[in-house]
mmCIF file of C-alpha atoms and ligand atoms in Angstrom:
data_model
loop_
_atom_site.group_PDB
_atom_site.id
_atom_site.type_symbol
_atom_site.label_atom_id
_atom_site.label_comp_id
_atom_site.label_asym_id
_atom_site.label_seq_id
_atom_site.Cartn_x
_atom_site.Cartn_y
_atom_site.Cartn_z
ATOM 1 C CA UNK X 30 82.779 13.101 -28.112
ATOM 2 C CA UNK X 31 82.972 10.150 -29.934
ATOM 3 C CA UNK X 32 86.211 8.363 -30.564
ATOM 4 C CA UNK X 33 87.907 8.708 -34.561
ATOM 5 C CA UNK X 34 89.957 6.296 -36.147
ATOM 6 C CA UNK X 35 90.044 8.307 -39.456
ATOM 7 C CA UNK X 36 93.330 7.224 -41.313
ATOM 8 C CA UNK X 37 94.622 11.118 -41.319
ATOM 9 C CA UNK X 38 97.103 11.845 -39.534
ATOM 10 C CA UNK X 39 96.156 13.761 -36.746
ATOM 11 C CA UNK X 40 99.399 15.976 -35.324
ATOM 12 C CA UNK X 41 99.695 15.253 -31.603
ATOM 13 C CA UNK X 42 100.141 18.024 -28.902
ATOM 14 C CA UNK X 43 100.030 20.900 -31.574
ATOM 15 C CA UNK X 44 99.219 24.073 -28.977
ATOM 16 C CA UNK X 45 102.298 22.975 -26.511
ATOM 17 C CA UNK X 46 104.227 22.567 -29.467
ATOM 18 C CA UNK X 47 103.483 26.038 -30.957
ATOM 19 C CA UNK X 48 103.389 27.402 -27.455
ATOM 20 C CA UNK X 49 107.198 26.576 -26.600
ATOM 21 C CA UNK X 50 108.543 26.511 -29.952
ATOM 22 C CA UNK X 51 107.212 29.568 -30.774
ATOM 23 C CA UNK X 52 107.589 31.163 -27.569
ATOM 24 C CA UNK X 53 105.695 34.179 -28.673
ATOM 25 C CA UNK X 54 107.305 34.913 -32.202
ATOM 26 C CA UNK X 55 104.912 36.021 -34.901
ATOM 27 C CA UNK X 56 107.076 34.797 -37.388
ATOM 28 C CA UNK X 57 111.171 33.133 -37.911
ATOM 29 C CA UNK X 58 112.887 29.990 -39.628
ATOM 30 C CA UNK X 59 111.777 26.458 -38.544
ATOM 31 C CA UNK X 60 113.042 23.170 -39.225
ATOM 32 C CA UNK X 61 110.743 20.442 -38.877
ATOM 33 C CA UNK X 62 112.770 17.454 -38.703
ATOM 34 C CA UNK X 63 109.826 15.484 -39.564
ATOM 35 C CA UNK X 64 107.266 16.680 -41.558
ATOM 36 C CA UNK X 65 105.295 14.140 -42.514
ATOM 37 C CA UNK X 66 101.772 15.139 -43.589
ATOM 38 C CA UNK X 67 102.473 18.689 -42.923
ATOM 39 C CA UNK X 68 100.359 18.807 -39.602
ATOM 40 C CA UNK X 69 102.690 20.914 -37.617
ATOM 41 C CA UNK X 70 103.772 23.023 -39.999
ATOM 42 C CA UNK X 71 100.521 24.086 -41.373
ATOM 43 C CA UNK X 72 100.141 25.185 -37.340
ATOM 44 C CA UNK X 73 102.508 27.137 -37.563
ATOM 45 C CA UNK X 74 101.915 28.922 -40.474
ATOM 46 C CA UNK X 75 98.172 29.668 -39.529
ATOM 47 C CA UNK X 76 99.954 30.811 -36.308
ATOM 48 C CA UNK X 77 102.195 33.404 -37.994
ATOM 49 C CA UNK X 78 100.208 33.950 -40.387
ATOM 50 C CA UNK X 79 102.327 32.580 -43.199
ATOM 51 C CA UNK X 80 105.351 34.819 -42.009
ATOM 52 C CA UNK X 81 107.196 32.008 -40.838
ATOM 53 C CA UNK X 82 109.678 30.369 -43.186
ATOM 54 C CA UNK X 83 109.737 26.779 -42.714
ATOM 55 C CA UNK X 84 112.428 23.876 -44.326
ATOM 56 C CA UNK X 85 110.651 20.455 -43.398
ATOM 57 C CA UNK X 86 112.281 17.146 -43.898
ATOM 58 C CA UNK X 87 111.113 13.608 -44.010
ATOM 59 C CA UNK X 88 112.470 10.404 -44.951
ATOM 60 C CA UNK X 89 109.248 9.011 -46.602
ATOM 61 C CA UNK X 90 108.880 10.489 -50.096
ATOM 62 C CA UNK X 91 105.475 9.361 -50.252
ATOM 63 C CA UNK X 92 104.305 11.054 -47.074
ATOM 64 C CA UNK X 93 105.732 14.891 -48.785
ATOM 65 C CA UNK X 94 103.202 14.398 -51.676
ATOM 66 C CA UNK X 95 100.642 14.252 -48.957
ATOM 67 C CA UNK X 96 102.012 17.325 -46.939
ATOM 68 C CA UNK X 97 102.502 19.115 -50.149
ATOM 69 C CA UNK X 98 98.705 19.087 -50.676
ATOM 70 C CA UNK X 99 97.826 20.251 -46.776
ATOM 71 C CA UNK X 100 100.286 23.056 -47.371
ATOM 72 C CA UNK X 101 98.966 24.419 -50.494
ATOM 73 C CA UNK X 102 97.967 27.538 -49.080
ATOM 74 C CA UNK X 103 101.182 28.272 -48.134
ATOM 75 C CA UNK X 104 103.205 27.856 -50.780
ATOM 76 C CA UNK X 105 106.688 30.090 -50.605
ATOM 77 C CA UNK X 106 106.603 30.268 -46.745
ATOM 78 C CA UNK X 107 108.033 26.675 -46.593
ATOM 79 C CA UNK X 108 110.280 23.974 -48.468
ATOM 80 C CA UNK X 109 110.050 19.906 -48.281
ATOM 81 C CA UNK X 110 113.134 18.095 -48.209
ATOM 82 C CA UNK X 111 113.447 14.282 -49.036
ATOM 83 C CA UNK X 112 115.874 13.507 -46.575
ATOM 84 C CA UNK X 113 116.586 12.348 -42.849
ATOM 85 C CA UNK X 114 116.928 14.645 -40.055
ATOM 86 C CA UNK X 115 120.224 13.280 -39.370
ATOM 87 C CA UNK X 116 121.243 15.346 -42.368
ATOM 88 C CA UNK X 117 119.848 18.438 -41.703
ATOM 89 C CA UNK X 118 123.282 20.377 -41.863
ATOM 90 C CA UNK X 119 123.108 19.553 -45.437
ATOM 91 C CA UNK X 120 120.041 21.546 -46.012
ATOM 92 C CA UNK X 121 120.666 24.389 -44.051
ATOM 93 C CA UNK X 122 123.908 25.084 -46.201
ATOM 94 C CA UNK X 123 122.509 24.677 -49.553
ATOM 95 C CA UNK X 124 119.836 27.184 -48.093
ATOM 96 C CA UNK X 125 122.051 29.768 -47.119
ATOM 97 C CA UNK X 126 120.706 29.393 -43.767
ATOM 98 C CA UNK X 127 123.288 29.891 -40.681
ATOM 99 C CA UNK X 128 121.163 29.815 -37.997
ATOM 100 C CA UNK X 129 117.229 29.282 -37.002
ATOM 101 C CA UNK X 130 114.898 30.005 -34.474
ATOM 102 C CA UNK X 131 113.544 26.711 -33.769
ATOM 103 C CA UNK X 132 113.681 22.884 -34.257
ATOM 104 C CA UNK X 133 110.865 20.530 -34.296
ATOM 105 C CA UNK X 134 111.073 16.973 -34.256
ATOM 106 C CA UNK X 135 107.825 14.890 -33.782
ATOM 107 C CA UNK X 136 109.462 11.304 -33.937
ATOM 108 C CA UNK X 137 108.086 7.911 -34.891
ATOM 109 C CA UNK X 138 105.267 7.032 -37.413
ATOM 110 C CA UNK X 139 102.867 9.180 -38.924
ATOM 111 C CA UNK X 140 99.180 7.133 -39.546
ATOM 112 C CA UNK X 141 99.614 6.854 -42.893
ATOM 113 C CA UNK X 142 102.822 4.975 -42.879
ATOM 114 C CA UNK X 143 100.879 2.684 -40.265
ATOM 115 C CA UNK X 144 98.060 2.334 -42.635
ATOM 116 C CA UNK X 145 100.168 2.600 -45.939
ATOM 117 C CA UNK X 146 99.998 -0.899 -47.997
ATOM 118 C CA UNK X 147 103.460 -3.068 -48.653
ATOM 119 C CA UNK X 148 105.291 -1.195 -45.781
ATOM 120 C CA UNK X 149 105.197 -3.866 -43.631
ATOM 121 C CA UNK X 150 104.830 -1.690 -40.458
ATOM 122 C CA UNK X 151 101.584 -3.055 -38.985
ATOM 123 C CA UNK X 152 100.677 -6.674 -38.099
ATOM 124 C CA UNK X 153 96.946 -6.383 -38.842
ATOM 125 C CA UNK X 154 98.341 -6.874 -42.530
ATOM 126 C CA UNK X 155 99.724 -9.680 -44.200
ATOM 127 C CA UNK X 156 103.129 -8.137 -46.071
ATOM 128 C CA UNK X 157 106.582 -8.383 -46.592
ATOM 129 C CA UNK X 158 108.613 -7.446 -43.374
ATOM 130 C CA UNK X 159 110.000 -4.303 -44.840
ATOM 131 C CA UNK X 160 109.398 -1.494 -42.037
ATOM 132 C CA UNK X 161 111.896 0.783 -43.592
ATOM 133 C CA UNK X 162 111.125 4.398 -43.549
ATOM 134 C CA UNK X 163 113.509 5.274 -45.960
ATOM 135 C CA UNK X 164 114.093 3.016 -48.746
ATOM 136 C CA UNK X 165 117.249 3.330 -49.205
ATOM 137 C CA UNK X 166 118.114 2.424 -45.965
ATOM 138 C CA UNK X 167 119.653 -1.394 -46.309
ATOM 139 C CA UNK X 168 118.101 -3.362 -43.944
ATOM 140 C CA UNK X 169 114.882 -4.422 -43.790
ATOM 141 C CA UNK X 170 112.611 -5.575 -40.860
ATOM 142 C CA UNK X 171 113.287 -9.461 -42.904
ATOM 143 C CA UNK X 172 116.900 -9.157 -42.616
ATOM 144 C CA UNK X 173 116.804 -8.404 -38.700
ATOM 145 C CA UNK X 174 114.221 -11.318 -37.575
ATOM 146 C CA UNK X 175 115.848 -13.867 -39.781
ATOM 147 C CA UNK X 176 119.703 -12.862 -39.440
ATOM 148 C CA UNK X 177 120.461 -11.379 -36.209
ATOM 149 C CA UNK X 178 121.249 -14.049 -33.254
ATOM 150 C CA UNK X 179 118.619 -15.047 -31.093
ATOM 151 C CA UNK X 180 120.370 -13.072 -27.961
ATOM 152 C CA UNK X 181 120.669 -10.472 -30.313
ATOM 153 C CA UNK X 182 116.749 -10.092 -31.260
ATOM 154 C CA UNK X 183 115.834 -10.474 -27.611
ATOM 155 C CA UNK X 184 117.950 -7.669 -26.332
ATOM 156 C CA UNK X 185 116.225 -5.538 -28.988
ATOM 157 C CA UNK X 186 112.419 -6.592 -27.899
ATOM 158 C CA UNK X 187 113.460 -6.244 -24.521
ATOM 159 C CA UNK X 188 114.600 -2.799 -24.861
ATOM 160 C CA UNK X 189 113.304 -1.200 -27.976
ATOM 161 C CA UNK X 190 109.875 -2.980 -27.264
ATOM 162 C CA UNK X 191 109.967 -2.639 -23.287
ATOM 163 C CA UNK X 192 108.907 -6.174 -23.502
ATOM 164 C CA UNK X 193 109.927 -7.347 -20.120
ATOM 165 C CA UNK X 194 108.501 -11.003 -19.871
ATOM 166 C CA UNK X 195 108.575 -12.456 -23.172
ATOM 167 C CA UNK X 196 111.182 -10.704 -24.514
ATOM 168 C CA UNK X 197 113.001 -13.757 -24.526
ATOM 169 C CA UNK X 198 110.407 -16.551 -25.298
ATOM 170 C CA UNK X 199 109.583 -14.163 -28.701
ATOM 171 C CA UNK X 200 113.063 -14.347 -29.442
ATOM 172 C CA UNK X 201 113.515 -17.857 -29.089
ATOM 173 C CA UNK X 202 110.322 -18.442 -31.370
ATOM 174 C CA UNK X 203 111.241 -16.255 -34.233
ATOM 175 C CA UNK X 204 114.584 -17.991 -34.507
ATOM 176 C CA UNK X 205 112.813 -21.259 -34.539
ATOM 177 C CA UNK X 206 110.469 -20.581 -37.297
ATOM 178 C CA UNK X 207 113.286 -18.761 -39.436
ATOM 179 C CA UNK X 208 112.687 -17.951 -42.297
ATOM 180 C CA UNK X 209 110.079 -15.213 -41.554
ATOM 181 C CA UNK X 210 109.051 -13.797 -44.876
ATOM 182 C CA UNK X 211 105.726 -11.636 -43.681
ATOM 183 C CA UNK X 212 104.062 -9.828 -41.004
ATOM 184 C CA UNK X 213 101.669 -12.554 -40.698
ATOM 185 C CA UNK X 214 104.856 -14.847 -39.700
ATOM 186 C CA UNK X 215 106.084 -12.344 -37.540
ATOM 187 C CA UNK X 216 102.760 -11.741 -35.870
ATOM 188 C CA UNK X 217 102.462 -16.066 -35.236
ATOM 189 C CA UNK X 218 105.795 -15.898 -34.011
ATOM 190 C CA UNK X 219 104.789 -13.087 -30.861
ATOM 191 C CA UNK X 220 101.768 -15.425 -30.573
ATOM 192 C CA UNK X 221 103.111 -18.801 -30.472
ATOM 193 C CA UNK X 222 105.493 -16.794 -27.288
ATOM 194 C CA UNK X 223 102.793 -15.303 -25.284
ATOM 195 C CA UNK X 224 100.372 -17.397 -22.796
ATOM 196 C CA UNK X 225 97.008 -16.944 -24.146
ATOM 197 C CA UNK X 226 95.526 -15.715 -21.098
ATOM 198 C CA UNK X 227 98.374 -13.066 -21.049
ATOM 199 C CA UNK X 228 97.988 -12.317 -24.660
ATOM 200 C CA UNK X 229 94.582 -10.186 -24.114
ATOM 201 C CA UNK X 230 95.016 -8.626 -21.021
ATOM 202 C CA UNK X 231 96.718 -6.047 -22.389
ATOM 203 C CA UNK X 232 95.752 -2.772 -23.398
ATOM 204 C CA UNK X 233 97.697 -3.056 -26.710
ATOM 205 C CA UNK X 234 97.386 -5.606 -29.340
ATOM 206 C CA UNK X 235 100.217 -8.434 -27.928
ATOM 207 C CA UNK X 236 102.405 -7.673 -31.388
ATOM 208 C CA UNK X 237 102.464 -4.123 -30.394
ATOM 209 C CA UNK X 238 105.781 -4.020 -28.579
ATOM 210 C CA UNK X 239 107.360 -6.716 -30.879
ATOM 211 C CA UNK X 240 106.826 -4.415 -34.348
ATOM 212 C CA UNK X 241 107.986 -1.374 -32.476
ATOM 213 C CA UNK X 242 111.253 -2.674 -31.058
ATOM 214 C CA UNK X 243 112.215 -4.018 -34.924
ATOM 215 C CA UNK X 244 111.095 -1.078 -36.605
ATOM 216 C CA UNK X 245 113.320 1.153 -33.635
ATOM 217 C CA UNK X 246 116.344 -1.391 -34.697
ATOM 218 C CA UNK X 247 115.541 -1.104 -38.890
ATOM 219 C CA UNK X 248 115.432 2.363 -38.888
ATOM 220 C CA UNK X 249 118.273 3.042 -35.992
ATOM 221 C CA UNK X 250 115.660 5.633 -34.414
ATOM 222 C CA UNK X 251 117.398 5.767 -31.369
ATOM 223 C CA UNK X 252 120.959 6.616 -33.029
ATOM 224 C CA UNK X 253 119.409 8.917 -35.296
ATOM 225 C CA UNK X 254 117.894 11.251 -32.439
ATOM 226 C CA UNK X 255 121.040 11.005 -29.843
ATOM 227 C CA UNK X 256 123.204 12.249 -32.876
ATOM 228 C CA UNK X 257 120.762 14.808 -34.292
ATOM 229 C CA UNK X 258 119.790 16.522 -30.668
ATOM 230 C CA UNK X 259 123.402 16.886 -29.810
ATOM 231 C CA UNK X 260 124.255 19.083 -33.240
ATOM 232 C CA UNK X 261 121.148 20.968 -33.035
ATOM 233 C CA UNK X 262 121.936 23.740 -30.292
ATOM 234 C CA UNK X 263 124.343 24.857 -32.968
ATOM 235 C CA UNK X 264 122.333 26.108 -35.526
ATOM 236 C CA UNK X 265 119.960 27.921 -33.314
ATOM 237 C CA UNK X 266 119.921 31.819 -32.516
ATOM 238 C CA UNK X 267 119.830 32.754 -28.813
ATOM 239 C CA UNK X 268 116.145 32.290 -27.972
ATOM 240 C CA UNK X 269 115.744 29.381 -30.409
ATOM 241 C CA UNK X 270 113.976 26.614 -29.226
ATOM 242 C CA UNK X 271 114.066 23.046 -29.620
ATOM 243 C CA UNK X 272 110.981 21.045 -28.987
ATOM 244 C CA UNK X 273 110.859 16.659 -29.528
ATOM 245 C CA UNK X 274 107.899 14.794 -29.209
ATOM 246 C CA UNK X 275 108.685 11.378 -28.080
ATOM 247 C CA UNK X 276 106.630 7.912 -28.111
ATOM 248 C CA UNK X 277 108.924 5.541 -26.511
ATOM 249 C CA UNK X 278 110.864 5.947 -23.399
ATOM 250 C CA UNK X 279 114.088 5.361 -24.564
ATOM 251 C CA UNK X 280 113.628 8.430 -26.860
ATOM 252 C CA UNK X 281 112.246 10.380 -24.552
ATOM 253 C CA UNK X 282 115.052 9.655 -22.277
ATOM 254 C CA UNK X 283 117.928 10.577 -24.418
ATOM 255 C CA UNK X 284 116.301 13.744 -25.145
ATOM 256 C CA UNK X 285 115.871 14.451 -21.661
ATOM 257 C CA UNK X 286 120.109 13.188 -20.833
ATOM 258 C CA UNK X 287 121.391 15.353 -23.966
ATOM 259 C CA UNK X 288 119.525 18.573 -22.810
ATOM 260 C CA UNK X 289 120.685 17.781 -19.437
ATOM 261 C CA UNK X 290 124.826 17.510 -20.796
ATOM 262 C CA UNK X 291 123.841 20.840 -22.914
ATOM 263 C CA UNK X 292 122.488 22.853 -20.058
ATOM 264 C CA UNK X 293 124.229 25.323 -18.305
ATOM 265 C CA UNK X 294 126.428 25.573 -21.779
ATOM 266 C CA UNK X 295 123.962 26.045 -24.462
ATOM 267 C CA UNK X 296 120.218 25.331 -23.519
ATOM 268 C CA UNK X 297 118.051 26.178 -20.898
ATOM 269 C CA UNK X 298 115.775 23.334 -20.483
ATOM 270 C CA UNK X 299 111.891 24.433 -20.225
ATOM 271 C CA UNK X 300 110.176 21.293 -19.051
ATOM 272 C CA UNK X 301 111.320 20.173 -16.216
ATOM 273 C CA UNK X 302 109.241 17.057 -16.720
ATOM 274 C CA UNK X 303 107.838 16.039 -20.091
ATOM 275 C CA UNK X 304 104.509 17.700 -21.300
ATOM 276 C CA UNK X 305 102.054 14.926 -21.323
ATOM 277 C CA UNK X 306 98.585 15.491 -23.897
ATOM 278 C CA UNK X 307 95.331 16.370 -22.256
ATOM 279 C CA UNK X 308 93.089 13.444 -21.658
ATOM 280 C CA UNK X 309 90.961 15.047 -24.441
ATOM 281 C CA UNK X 310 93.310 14.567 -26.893
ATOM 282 C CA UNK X 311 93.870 11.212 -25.761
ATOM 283 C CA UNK X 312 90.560 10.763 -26.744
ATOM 284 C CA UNK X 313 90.230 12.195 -30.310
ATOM 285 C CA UNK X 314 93.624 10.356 -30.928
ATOM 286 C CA UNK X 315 95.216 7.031 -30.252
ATOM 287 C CA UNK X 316 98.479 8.022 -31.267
ATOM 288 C CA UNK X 317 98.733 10.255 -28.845
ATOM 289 C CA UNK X 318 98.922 8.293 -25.627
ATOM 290 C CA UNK X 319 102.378 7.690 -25.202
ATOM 291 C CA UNK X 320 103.453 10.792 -26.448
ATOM 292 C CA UNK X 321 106.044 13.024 -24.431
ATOM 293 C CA UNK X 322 107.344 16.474 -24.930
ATOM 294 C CA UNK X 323 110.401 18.207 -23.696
ATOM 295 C CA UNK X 324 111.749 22.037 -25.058
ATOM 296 C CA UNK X 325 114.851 23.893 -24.727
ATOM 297 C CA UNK X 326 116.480 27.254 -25.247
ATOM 298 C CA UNK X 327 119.342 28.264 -27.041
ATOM 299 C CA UNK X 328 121.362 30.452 -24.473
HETATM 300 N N1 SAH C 422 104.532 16.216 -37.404
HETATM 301 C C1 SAH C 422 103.914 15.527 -38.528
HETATM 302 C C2 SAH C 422 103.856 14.024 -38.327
HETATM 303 C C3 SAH C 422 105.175 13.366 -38.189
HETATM 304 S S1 SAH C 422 105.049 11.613 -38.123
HETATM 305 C C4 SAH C 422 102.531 16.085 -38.759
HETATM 306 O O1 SAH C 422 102.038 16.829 -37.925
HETATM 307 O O2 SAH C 422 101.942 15.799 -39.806
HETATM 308 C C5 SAH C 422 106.738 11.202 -38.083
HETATM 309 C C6 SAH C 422 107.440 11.353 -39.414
HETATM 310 O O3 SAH C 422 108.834 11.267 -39.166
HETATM 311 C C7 SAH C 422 107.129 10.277 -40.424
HETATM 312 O O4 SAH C 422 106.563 10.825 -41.578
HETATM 313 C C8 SAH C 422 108.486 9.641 -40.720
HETATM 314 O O5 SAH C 422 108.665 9.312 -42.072
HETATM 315 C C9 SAH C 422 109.435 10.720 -40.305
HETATM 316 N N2 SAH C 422 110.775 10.285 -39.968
HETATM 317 C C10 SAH C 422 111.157 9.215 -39.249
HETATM 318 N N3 SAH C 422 112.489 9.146 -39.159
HETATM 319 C C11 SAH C 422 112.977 10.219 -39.838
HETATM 320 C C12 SAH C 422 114.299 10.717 -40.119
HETATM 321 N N4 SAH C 422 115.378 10.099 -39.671
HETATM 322 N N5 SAH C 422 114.400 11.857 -40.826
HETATM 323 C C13 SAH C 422 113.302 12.502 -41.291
HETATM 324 N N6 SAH C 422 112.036 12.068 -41.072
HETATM 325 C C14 SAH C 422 111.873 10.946 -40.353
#
């Protein structure tokens, strides 16, 4: 089969994710932490046959217009919030919702925020360096390259980016073209850091890791899952499950460490390792590689 780089968001690792957060129900309460286009969701739904009742949340208006339209079918089995994960308590209440029988959190970009104009996300365009998810959020991707100290940004690329070499060279070169107003200067600054015979033996495009680790930092991904994983065993029913899908390490680590603290008290984990995709959805999607995914029962 041919490769696809359609700019639809394709949902990654959809039958595992049914598979565990399902775990055989025919129907239930979901959150999806992240909706995005509706990908997962519409899954499930098809899966229950439109029994389940699903709230999903995302911090990019833009995106629920798009999984409004996918869901159409559906309508009255599920509700979109406009709002982050972090506050998913908030929902739950107005709902008159005590407890669920799963959580679903796919974390990290959907394709169309990738491919979305004046986001500043991706350095094959020349835009501001927003990166924000949620606009309201105060700092942009500008405000971190051109304010934070030098130390500061390489720690970040280092970590957030797992960019072990030039971690520190890129750091040293963004500070010295301050200011950075686009993705274009942000893009010349990774450059200008990397050896040019280094630059293309890798099998991501040399920015890669840079954009990543400042869009991790704008958007305090990391924080946002730690805090959210920890409240979630909470609001689920005995049974409930709690699946992530990770992208990055780090994120996949802390889901792995607070399952870990939470077993034996309120989860059971049920992947002892993370789920890796099959090679063959590797293939019909790029977004995929990387991803990760762990699941847990409420006990
Ligand atoms: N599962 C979806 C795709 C999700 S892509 C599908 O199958 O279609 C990841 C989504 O998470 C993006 O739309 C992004 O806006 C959202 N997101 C990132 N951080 C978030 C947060 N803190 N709260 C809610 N949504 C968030």
């Amino acid at each position: 089969m041919s490769r696809q780089y359609d700019e639809h968001h394709r949902s990654v690792m959809v039958h595992e994710a049914l598979l565990y957060l399902l775990g055989g129900r025919v129907d239930g309460t979901y959150v999806d932490c992240t909706a995005g286009e509706g990908g997962h969701m519409k899954a499930i739904l098809e899966a229950t046959n439109g029994r389940a009742r699903i709230i999903g949340l995302d911090v990019d208006r833009e995106v629920l217009d798009i999984a409004e339209q996918n869901l159409e079918d559906y309508r009255g089995s599920y509700e979109l919030f406009n709002l982050s994960y972090v506050d998913f308590e908030i929902v739950l209440k107005q709902a008159g919702i005590d407890k669920v029988d799963g959580f679903l959190l796919d974390v990290g970009l959907s394709t169309f925020q990738l491919k979305s104009k004046g986001r500043g996300f991706s350095y094959e365009l020349d835009e501001p360096l927003d990166m924000r998810m949620n606009l309201s959020l105060k700092t942009t991707a500008a405000e971190v390259v051109n304010g934070y100290k030098e130390s500061e940004l390489a720690r970040i690329v280092f970590e957030y980016g797992d960019e072990k070499r030039f971690a520190r060279k890129i750091a040293r070169s963004i500070v010295s073209r301050r200011p950075l107003y686009t993705t274009k200067d942000l893009h010349d600054a990774v450059k200008a850091a990397i050896p040019p015979a280094e630059r293309y033996k890798r099998k991501r495009h040399f920015a890669t890791r840079t954009f990543q680790a400042i869009r991790i930092e704008v958007n305090q991904e990391l924080e946002n899952i730690d805090s959210t994983l920890k409240r979630i065993p909470g609001f689920l029913k005995q049974g409930g499950r709690i699946v992530i899908i990770s992208f990055h390490s780090l994120e996949d680590g802390i889901a792995k460490r607070v399952f870990r603290e939470k077993s034996n008290s309120e989860l059971k984990i049920l992947t002892k390792k993370p789920l890796r995709p099959s090679e063959e959805e590797v293939e019909l999607n790029l977004r995929a590689r990387s991803a990760r995914l762990r699941a847990a029962e409420r006990i």
